[in-house]
Amino acid sequence: NAGVTQTPKFRILKIGQSMTLQCAQDMNHNYMYWYRQDPGMGLKLIYYSVGAGITDKGEVPNGYNVSRSTTEDFPLRLELAAPSQTSVYFCASSSGNTIYFGEGSWLTVV
Amino acid sequence: GESVGLHLPTLSVQEGDNSIINCAYSNSASDYFIWYKQESGKGPQFIIDIRSNMDKRQGQRVTVLLNKTVKHLSLQIAATQPGDSAVYFCAETSQGNLIFGKGTKLSVKP
Protein backbone atom coordinates (compact mmCIF):
# COMPACT_ATOMS: atom_id res chain seq x y z
CA ASN A 1 0.00 0.00 0.00
CA ALA A 2 1.59 3.27 -1.12
CA GLY A 3 -0.65 5.64 0.88
CA VAL A 4 0.63 9.21 0.58
CA THR A 5 3.77 9.61 -1.53
CA GLN A 6 5.86 12.77 -1.59
CA THR A 7 8.76 13.68 -3.84
CA PRO A 8 11.50 14.79 -3.60
CA LYS A 9 12.55 13.77 -0.10
CA PHE A 10 15.42 16.24 0.02
CA ARG A 11 16.10 19.38 -1.98
CA ILE A 12 18.36 22.40 -1.78
CA LEU A 13 17.19 25.54 -3.55
CA LYS A 14 18.86 28.87 -4.17
CA ILE A 15 17.03 32.05 -3.21
CA GLY A 16 14.65 33.03 -5.99
CA GLN A 17 14.44 29.60 -7.59
CA SER A 18 11.14 27.87 -8.03
CA MET A 19 10.15 24.26 -7.55
CA THR A 20 7.21 21.94 -7.10
CA LEU A 21 6.77 19.40 -4.34
CA GLN A 22 4.77 16.48 -5.63
CA CYS A 23 2.17 14.62 -3.60
CA ALA A 24 0.05 11.67 -4.63
CA GLN A 25 -2.35 9.44 -2.71
CA ASP A 26 -3.91 6.18 -3.81
CA MET A 27 -6.67 5.95 -1.19
CA ASN A 28 -9.25 7.93 -3.18
CA HIS A 29 -9.40 10.54 -0.42
CA ASN A 30 -11.21 13.77 -1.15
CA TYR A 31 -9.28 15.86 1.36
CA MET A 32 -5.61 16.68 0.87
CA TYR A 33 -3.33 19.00 2.80
CA TRP A 34 0.09 20.57 2.79
CA TYR A 35 1.77 21.33 6.12
CA ARG A 36 5.16 22.74 6.97
CA GLN A 37 7.04 21.89 10.13
CA ASP A 38 9.80 24.13 11.41
CA PRO A 39 12.38 22.79 13.91
CA GLY A 40 10.86 22.07 17.31
CA MET A 41 7.41 23.16 16.19
CA GLY A 42 4.12 21.58 15.29
CA LEU A 43 2.71 21.45 11.80
CA LYS A 44 1.22 24.53 10.21
CA LEU A 45 -1.33 24.26 7.43
CA ILE A 46 -0.30 25.89 4.15
CA TYR A 47 -3.11 24.91 1.79
CA TYR A 48 -5.79 22.29 1.66
CA SER A 49 -8.25 20.86 -0.83
CA VAL A 50 -11.64 19.28 -0.25
CA GLY A 51 -11.79 17.76 -3.71
CA ALA A 52 -10.57 17.99 -7.28
CA GLY A 53 -10.75 21.54 -8.56
CA ILE A 54 -11.11 23.11 -5.10
CA THR A 55 -8.30 24.59 -3.01
CA ASP A 56 -8.23 26.88 0.02
CA LYS A 57 -5.64 28.76 2.02
CA GLY A 58 -4.54 27.50 5.39
CA GLU A 59 -2.69 29.29 8.16
CA VAL A 60 0.54 30.13 6.25
CA PRO A 61 -0.18 30.28 2.48
CA ASN A 62 2.07 33.19 1.50
CA GLY A 63 4.81 32.21 -0.97
CA TYR A 64 3.05 29.01 -2.06
CA ASN A 65 0.54 27.88 -4.63
CA VAL A 66 -1.33 24.63 -5.13
CA SER A 67 -3.54 22.96 -7.69
CA ARG A 68 -5.83 19.95 -7.55
CA SER A 69 -6.61 18.81 -11.06
CA THR A 70 -7.17 15.19 -10.00
CA THR A 71 -8.26 13.45 -6.80
CA GLU A 72 -4.87 11.73 -6.54
CA ASP A 73 -2.44 14.63 -6.95
CA PHE A 74 -1.89 17.80 -4.93
CA PRO A 75 1.37 19.55 -5.92
CA LEU A 76 2.76 22.46 -3.90
CA ARG A 77 4.55 25.19 -5.84
CA LEU A 78 7.17 27.61 -4.50
CA GLU A 79 7.60 30.41 -7.03
CA LEU A 80 10.42 32.52 -5.51
CA ALA A 81 12.14 30.52 -2.82
CA ALA A 82 13.14 32.41 0.32
CA PRO A 83 15.26 31.29 3.31
CA SER A 84 12.11 31.48 5.46
CA GLN A 85 10.74 28.56 3.44
CA THR A 86 13.46 26.25 4.71
CA SER A 87 11.37 23.62 6.45
CA VAL A 88 10.04 20.10 6.31
CA TYR A 89 6.91 19.78 4.22
CA PHE A 90 4.28 17.14 4.82
CA CYS A 91 1.50 16.24 2.47
CA ALA A 92 -1.53 14.49 3.91
CA SER A 93 -4.88 13.11 2.88
CA SER A 94 -8.08 12.04 4.58
CA SER A 95 -11.56 10.79 3.83
CA GLY A 96 -12.94 11.83 7.21
CA ASN A 97 -11.25 13.07 10.32
CA THR A 98 -8.23 10.76 10.38
CA ILE A 99 -5.38 12.20 8.37
CA TYR A 100 -2.64 10.12 6.80
CA PHE A 101 0.74 11.75 6.27
CA GLY A 102 3.50 11.32 3.76
CA GLU A 103 7.10 10.83 4.86
CA GLY A 104 8.02 14.48 4.39
CA SER A 105 10.15 16.60 2.07
CA TRP A 106 13.16 18.38 3.54
CA LEU A 107 13.69 21.70 1.77
CA THR A 108 16.63 24.04 2.35
CA VAL A 109 16.79 27.47 0.72
CA VAL A 110 20.26 29.05 0.64
CA GLY B 1 28.31 32.82 15.18
CA GLU B 2 26.08 31.69 17.97
CA SER B 3 23.03 29.69 16.96
CA VAL B 4 19.75 29.62 18.77
CA GLY B 5 17.61 26.50 18.73
CA LEU B 6 14.05 25.82 19.65
CA HIS B 7 13.54 23.30 22.40
CA LEU B 8 10.51 21.09 22.72
CA PRO B 9 9.14 20.32 26.15
CA THR B 10 10.71 17.00 27.10
CA LEU B 11 9.36 14.21 29.22
CA SER B 12 11.86 11.61 30.38
CA VAL B 13 10.53 8.36 31.83
CA GLN B 14 11.95 5.04 32.90
CA GLU B 15 11.14 2.04 30.78
CA GLY B 16 8.10 0.30 32.22
CA ASP B 17 6.70 3.42 33.89
CA ASN B 18 3.54 5.17 32.74
CA SER B 19 3.84 8.39 30.74
CA ILE B 20 1.42 11.30 30.73
CA ILE B 21 1.69 13.91 28.00
CA ASN B 22 -0.45 17.02 28.32
CA CYS B 23 -1.85 19.43 25.79
CA ALA B 24 -3.90 22.60 26.08
CA TYR B 25 -6.07 23.53 23.13
CA SER B 26 -7.41 26.91 22.23
CA ASN B 27 -10.65 26.62 20.31
CA SER B 28 -13.71 25.84 22.40
CA ALA B 29 -15.55 24.96 19.17
CA SER B 30 -13.13 22.11 18.37
CA ASP B 31 -15.08 18.87 18.27
CA TYR B 32 -12.45 16.28 17.46
CA PHE B 33 -8.99 15.67 18.85
CA ILE B 34 -6.16 13.44 17.76
CA TRP B 35 -2.80 12.41 19.16
CA TYR B 36 0.02 11.83 16.72
CA LYS B 37 3.42 10.24 17.23
CA GLN B 38 6.33 11.48 15.16
CA GLU B 39 9.59 9.59 15.07
CA SER B 40 12.74 11.28 13.90
CA GLY B 41 12.77 11.81 10.15
CA LYS B 42 9.24 10.55 9.62
CA GLY B 43 5.77 11.91 9.18
CA PRO B 44 3.22 11.98 12.03
CA GLN B 45 1.44 8.71 12.77
CA PHE B 46 -2.08 8.51 14.15
CA ILE B 47 -2.25 7.11 17.70
CA ILE B 48 -5.72 7.71 19.08
CA ASP B 49 -8.59 10.13 18.70
CA ILE B 50 -11.51 11.37 20.77
CA ARG B 51 -14.67 13.31 20.01
CA SER B 52 -15.88 16.18 22.12
CA ASN B 53 -18.88 14.20 23.38
CA MET B 54 -16.51 11.85 25.22
CA ASP B 55 -14.10 12.43 28.08
CA LYS B 56 -12.06 9.25 27.87
CA ARG B 57 -11.05 6.77 25.22
CA GLN B 58 -8.76 3.79 25.51
CA GLY B 59 -6.61 2.04 22.97
CA GLN B 60 -3.87 -0.50 23.23
CA ARG B 61 -1.60 0.81 26.03
CA VAL B 62 -2.83 4.36 25.39
CA THR B 63 -5.63 6.40 26.92
CA VAL B 64 -6.75 9.87 25.93
CA LEU B 65 -8.54 12.11 28.42
CA LEU B 66 -10.46 15.20 27.42
CA ASN B 67 -11.45 17.97 29.82
CA LYS B 68 -13.52 20.47 27.86
CA THR B 69 -14.05 22.73 30.86
CA VAL B 70 -10.38 23.70 30.95
CA LYS B 71 -9.64 22.81 27.30
CA HIS B 72 -7.11 20.18 28.22
CA LEU B 73 -6.17 16.93 26.56
CA SER B 74 -3.82 14.25 27.85
CA LEU B 75 -2.27 11.10 26.48
CA GLN B 76 -1.39 8.33 28.88
CA ILE B 77 0.97 5.58 27.77
CA ALA B 78 1.09 2.51 29.97
CA ALA B 79 4.30 0.53 30.51
CA THR B 80 6.35 2.88 28.35
CA GLN B 81 8.81 1.15 26.03
CA PRO B 82 11.95 2.40 24.23
CA GLY B 83 9.97 2.29 20.97
CA ASP B 84 7.65 4.94 22.39
CA SER B 85 10.46 7.51 22.24
CA ALA B 86 9.24 10.17 19.81
CA VAL B 87 7.63 13.58 19.64
CA TYR B 88 3.93 13.56 20.42
CA PHE B 89 1.54 16.14 19.02
CA CYS B 90 -2.04 16.81 19.91
CA ALA B 91 -4.27 18.22 17.21
CA GLU B 92 -7.70 19.80 17.38
CA THR B 93 -10.18 20.28 14.61
CA SER B 94 -13.41 22.01 13.90
CA GLN B 95 -14.82 22.09 10.40
CA GLY B 96 -12.17 19.74 9.09
CA ASN B 97 -8.89 21.65 9.55
CA LEU B 98 -6.37 20.16 11.94
CA ILE B 99 -4.49 22.59 14.16
CA PHE B 100 -1.40 21.09 15.76
CA GLY B 101 0.19 21.89 19.08
CA LYS B 102 3.94 22.34 19.47
CA GLY B 103 4.65 18.80 20.61
CA THR B 104 6.31 17.05 23.52
CA LYS B 105 9.43 14.94 23.19
CA LEU B 106 9.21 11.66 25.08
CA SER B 107 12.50 10.01 26.00
CA VAL B 108 12.45 6.54 27.49
CA LYS B 109 15.39 5.50 29.64
CA PRO B 110 16.21 1.78 29.59
PDB file of N, CA and C in Angstrom, chain A residues 6-22 34-39 46 62-65 76-90 103-110:
ATOM      1  N   GLN A   6       5.320  11.437  -1.314  1.00  0.00           N
ATOM      2  CA  GLN A   6       5.855  12.766  -1.588  1.00  0.00           C
ATOM      3  C   GLN A   6       7.208  12.644  -2.279  1.00  0.00           C
ATOM      4  N   THR A   7       7.438  13.563  -3.237  1.00  0.00           N
ATOM      5  CA  THR A   7       8.758  13.680  -3.839  1.00  0.00           C
ATOM      6  C   THR A   7       9.080  15.137  -4.119  1.00  0.00           C
ATOM      7  N   PRO A   8      10.349  15.576  -4.048  1.00  0.00           N
ATOM      8  CA  PRO A   8      11.498  14.788  -3.602  1.00  0.00           C
ATOM      9  C   PRO A   8      11.544  14.709  -2.082  1.00  0.00           C
ATOM     10  N   LYS A   9      12.393  13.873  -1.551  1.00  0.00           N
ATOM     11  CA  LYS A   9      12.549  13.767  -0.101  1.00  0.00           C
ATOM     12  C   LYS A   9      13.482  14.868   0.418  1.00  0.00           C
ATOM     13  N   PHE A  10      14.481  15.191  -0.364  1.00  0.00           N
ATOM     14  CA  PHE A  10      15.424  16.245   0.024  1.00  0.00           C
ATOM     15  C   PHE A  10      15.676  17.154  -1.176  1.00  0.00           C
ATOM     16  N   ARG A  11      15.805  18.455  -0.895  1.00  0.00           N
ATOM     17  CA  ARG A  11      16.099  19.382  -1.981  1.00  0.00           C
ATOM     18  C   ARG A  11      16.738  20.628  -1.405  1.00  0.00           C
ATOM     19  N   ILE A  12      17.756  21.117  -2.126  1.00  0.00           N
ATOM     20  CA  ILE A  12      18.361  22.404  -1.782  1.00  0.00           C
ATOM     21  C   ILE A  12      18.065  23.376  -2.913  1.00  0.00           C
ATOM     22  N   LEU A  13      17.535  24.517  -2.573  1.00  0.00           N
ATOM     23  CA  LEU A  13      17.190  25.545  -3.553  1.00  0.00           C
ATOM     24  C   LEU A  13      17.989  26.813  -3.282  1.00  0.00           C
ATOM     25  N   LYS A  14      18.272  27.540  -4.347  1.00  0.00           N
ATOM     26  CA  LYS A  14      18.863  28.873  -4.174  1.00  0.00           C
ATOM     27  C   LYS A  14      17.738  29.897  -4.072  1.00  0.00           C
ATOM     28  N   ILE A  15      18.015  30.979  -3.359  1.00  0.00           N
ATOM     29  CA  ILE A  15      17.027  32.052  -3.211  1.00  0.00           C
ATOM     30  C   ILE A  15      16.545  32.489  -4.593  1.00  0.00           C
ATOM     31  N   GLY A  16      15.227  32.586  -4.735  1.00  0.00           N
ATOM     32  CA  GLY A  16      14.651  33.034  -5.994  1.00  0.00           C
ATOM     33  C   GLY A  16      14.293  31.920  -6.960  1.00  0.00           C
ATOM     34  N   GLN A  17      14.804  30.712  -6.718  1.00  0.00           N
ATOM     35  CA  GLN A  17      14.441  29.600  -7.589  1.00  0.00           C
ATOM     36  C   GLN A  17      13.018  29.158  -7.296  1.00  0.00           C
ATOM     37  N   SER A  18      12.470  28.411  -8.234  1.00  0.00           N
ATOM     38  CA  SER A  18      11.137  27.866  -8.029  1.00  0.00           C
ATOM     39  C   SER A  18      11.195  26.347  -8.111  1.00  0.00           C
ATOM     40  N   MET A  19      10.234  25.708  -7.480  1.00  0.00           N
ATOM     41  CA  MET A  19      10.152  24.260  -7.546  1.00  0.00           C
ATOM     42  C   MET A  19       8.756  23.799  -7.136  1.00  0.00           C
ATOM     43  N   THR A  20       8.489  22.543  -7.451  1.00  0.00           N
ATOM     44  CA  THR A  20       7.213  21.940  -7.099  1.00  0.00           C
ATOM     45  C   THR A  20       7.451  20.686  -6.274  1.00  0.00           C
ATOM     46  N   LEU A  21       6.789  20.622  -5.144  1.00  0.00           N
ATOM     47  CA  LEU A  21       6.773  19.404  -4.342  1.00  0.00           C
ATOM     48  C   LEU A  21       5.562  18.583  -4.789  1.00  0.00           C
ATOM     49  N   GLN A  22       5.836  17.335  -5.136  1.00  0.00           N
ATOM     50  CA  GLN A  22       4.768  16.481  -5.630  1.00  0.00           C
ATOM     51  C   GLN A  22       4.157  15.680  -4.489  1.00  0.00           C
ATOM     52  N   TRP A  34      -1.339  20.338   2.702  1.00  0.00           N
ATOM     53  CA  TRP A  34       0.094  20.569   2.792  1.00  0.00           C
ATOM     54  C   TRP A  34       0.381  21.300   4.102  1.00  0.00           C
ATOM     55  N   TYR A  35       1.322  20.725   4.881  1.00  0.00           N
ATOM     56  CA  TYR A  35       1.768  21.335   6.120  1.00  0.00           C
ATOM     57  C   TYR A  35       3.266  21.603   6.018  1.00  0.00           C
ATOM     58  N   ARG A  36       3.734  22.566   6.782  1.00  0.00           N
ATOM     59  CA  ARG A  36       5.161  22.743   6.972  1.00  0.00           C
ATOM     60  C   ARG A  36       5.463  22.608   8.464  1.00  0.00           C
ATOM     61  N   GLN A  37       6.630  22.087   8.733  1.00  0.00           N
ATOM     62  CA  GLN A  37       7.037  21.891  10.127  1.00  0.00           C
ATOM     63  C   GLN A  37       8.430  22.470  10.316  1.00  0.00           C
ATOM     64  N   ASP A  38       8.529  23.522  11.092  1.00  0.00           N
ATOM     65  CA  ASP A  38       9.803  24.133  11.411  1.00  0.00           C
ATOM     66  C   ASP A  38      10.404  23.436  12.632  1.00  0.00           C
ATOM     67  N   PRO A  39      11.725  23.532  12.816  1.00  0.00           N
ATOM     68  CA  PRO A  39      12.382  22.790  13.909  1.00  0.00           C
ATOM     69  C   PRO A  39      11.738  23.032  15.269  1.00  0.00           C
ATOM     70  N   ILE A  46      -0.598  24.944   5.219  1.00  0.00           N
ATOM     71  CA  ILE A  46      -0.299  25.894   4.154  1.00  0.00           C
ATOM     72  C   ILE A  46      -1.524  26.067   3.250  1.00  0.00           C
ATOM     73  N   ASN A  62       1.277  32.235   2.271  1.00  0.00           N
ATOM     74  CA  ASN A  62       2.075  33.185   1.497  1.00  0.00           C
ATOM     75  C   ASN A  62       3.368  32.554   0.971  1.00  0.00           C
ATOM     76  N   GLY A  63       3.606  32.750  -0.328  1.00  0.00           N
ATOM     77  CA  GLY A  63       4.807  32.210  -0.969  1.00  0.00           C
ATOM     78  C   GLY A  63       4.594  30.848  -1.604  1.00  0.00           C
ATOM     79  N   TYR A  64       3.358  30.339  -1.527  1.00  0.00           N
ATOM     80  CA  TYR A  64       3.046  29.011  -2.055  1.00  0.00           C
ATOM     81  C   TYR A  64       1.815  29.069  -2.945  1.00  0.00           C
ATOM     82  N   ASN A  65       1.745  28.090  -3.848  1.00  0.00           N
ATOM     83  CA  ASN A  65       0.537  27.878  -4.632  1.00  0.00           C
ATOM     84  C   ASN A  65       0.281  26.394  -4.767  1.00  0.00           C
ATOM     85  N   LEU A  76       2.525  21.175  -4.580  1.00  0.00           N
ATOM     86  CA  LEU A  76       2.764  22.456  -3.897  1.00  0.00           C
ATOM     87  C   LEU A  76       3.880  23.186  -4.630  1.00  0.00           C
ATOM     88  N   ARG A  77       3.615  24.415  -5.037  1.00  0.00           N
ATOM     89  CA  ARG A  77       4.553  25.193  -5.841  1.00  0.00           C
ATOM     90  C   ARG A  77       5.138  26.330  -5.014  1.00  0.00           C
ATOM     91  N   LEU A  78       6.477  26.449  -5.060  1.00  0.00           N
ATOM     92  CA  LEU A  78       7.166  27.610  -4.504  1.00  0.00           C
ATOM     93  C   LEU A  78       7.682  28.407  -5.687  1.00  0.00           C
ATOM     94  N   GLU A  79       7.241  29.637  -5.847  1.00  0.00           N
ATOM     95  CA  GLU A  79       7.604  30.411  -7.029  1.00  0.00           C
ATOM     96  C   GLU A  79       8.941  31.136  -6.878  1.00  0.00           C
ATOM     97  N   LEU A  80       9.179  31.772  -5.772  1.00  0.00           N
ATOM     98  CA  LEU A  80      10.420  32.524  -5.514  1.00  0.00           C
ATOM     99  C   LEU A  80      10.916  32.119  -4.135  1.00  0.00           C
ATOM    100  N   ALA A  81      11.755  31.093  -4.103  1.00  0.00           N
ATOM    101  CA  ALA A  81      12.138  30.523  -2.816  1.00  0.00           C
ATOM    102  C   ALA A  81      12.875  31.543  -1.946  1.00  0.00           C
ATOM    103  N   ALA A  82      12.521  31.521  -0.667  1.00  0.00           N
ATOM    104  CA  ALA A  82      13.144  32.408   0.318  1.00  0.00           C
ATOM    105  C   ALA A  82      13.679  31.575   1.475  1.00  0.00           C
ATOM    106  N   PRO A  83      14.714  32.056   2.171  1.00  0.00           N
ATOM    107  CA  PRO A  83      15.257  31.291   3.310  1.00  0.00           C
ATOM    108  C   PRO A  83      14.196  30.929   4.349  1.00  0.00           C
ATOM    109  N   SER A  84      13.168  31.769   4.484  1.00  0.00           N
ATOM    110  CA  SER A  84      12.115  31.484   5.460  1.00  0.00           C
ATOM    111  C   SER A  84      11.306  30.249   5.091  1.00  0.00           C
ATOM    112  N   GLN A  85      11.463  29.759   3.871  1.00  0.00           N
ATOM    113  CA  GLN A  85      10.738  28.560   3.445  1.00  0.00           C
ATOM    114  C   GLN A  85      11.543  27.286   3.669  1.00  0.00           C
ATOM    115  N   THR A  86      12.709  27.427   4.275  1.00  0.00           N
ATOM    116  CA  THR A  86      13.458  26.251   4.710  1.00  0.00           C
ATOM    117  C   THR A  86      12.645  25.553   5.796  1.00  0.00           C
ATOM    118  N   SER A  87      12.270  24.310   5.534  1.00  0.00           N
ATOM    119  CA  SER A  87      11.371  23.617   6.449  1.00  0.00           C
ATOM    120  C   SER A  87      11.209  22.175   5.985  1.00  0.00           C
ATOM    121  N   VAL A  88      10.459  21.430   6.745  1.00  0.00           N
ATOM    122  CA  VAL A  88      10.039  20.099   6.311  1.00  0.00           C
ATOM    123  C   VAL A  88       8.580  20.200   5.912  1.00  0.00           C
ATOM    124  N   TYR A  89       8.255  19.678   4.754  1.00  0.00           N
ATOM    125  CA  TYR A  89       6.911  19.784   4.225  1.00  0.00           C
ATOM    126  C   TYR A  89       6.245  18.412   4.233  1.00  0.00           C
ATOM    127  N   PHE A  90       5.033  18.389   4.765  1.00  0.00           N
ATOM    128  CA  PHE A  90       4.278  17.139   4.819  1.00  0.00           C
ATOM    129  C   PHE A  90       2.985  17.301   4.036  1.00  0.00           C
ATOM    130  N   GLU A 103       5.869  10.929   4.079  1.00  0.00           N
ATOM    131  CA  GLU A 103       7.103  10.833   4.858  1.00  0.00           C
ATOM    132  C   GLU A 103       7.828  12.170   4.993  1.00  0.00           C
ATOM    133  N   GLY A 104       7.403  13.162   4.255  1.00  0.00           N
ATOM    134  CA  GLY A 104       8.019  14.481   4.387  1.00  0.00           C
ATOM    135  C   GLY A 104       9.013  14.798   3.288  1.00  0.00           C
ATOM    136  N   SER A 105       9.154  16.096   3.020  1.00  0.00           N
ATOM    137  CA  SER A 105      10.149  16.599   2.067  1.00  0.00           C
ATOM    138  C   SER A 105      10.966  17.674   2.767  1.00  0.00           C
ATOM    139  N   TRP A 106      12.271  17.431   2.853  1.00  0.00           N
ATOM    140  CA  TRP A 106      13.164  18.380   3.537  1.00  0.00           C
ATOM    141  C   TRP A 106      13.669  19.399   2.517  1.00  0.00           C
ATOM    142  N   LEU A 107      13.312  20.657   2.709  1.00  0.00           N
ATOM    143  CA  LEU A 107      13.693  21.704   1.768  1.00  0.00           C
ATOM    144  C   LEU A 107      14.579  22.723   2.473  1.00  0.00           C
ATOM    145  N   THR A 108      15.727  23.016   1.843  1.00  0.00           N
ATOM    146  CA  THR A 108      16.629  24.041   2.352  1.00  0.00           C
ATOM    147  C   THR A 108      16.803  25.100   1.286  1.00  0.00           C
ATOM    148  N   VAL A 109      16.611  26.361   1.651  1.00  0.00           N
ATOM    149  CA  VAL A 109      16.794  27.472   0.721  1.00  0.00           C
ATOM    150  C   VAL A 109      18.013  28.264   1.168  1.00  0.00           C
ATOM    151  N   VAL A 110      19.001  28.376   0.263  1.00  0.00           N
ATOM    152  CA  VAL A 110      20.262  29.047   0.635  1.00  0.00           C
ATOM    153  C   VAL A 110      20.548  30.219  -0.283  1.00  0.00           C
TER     154      VAL A 110
END
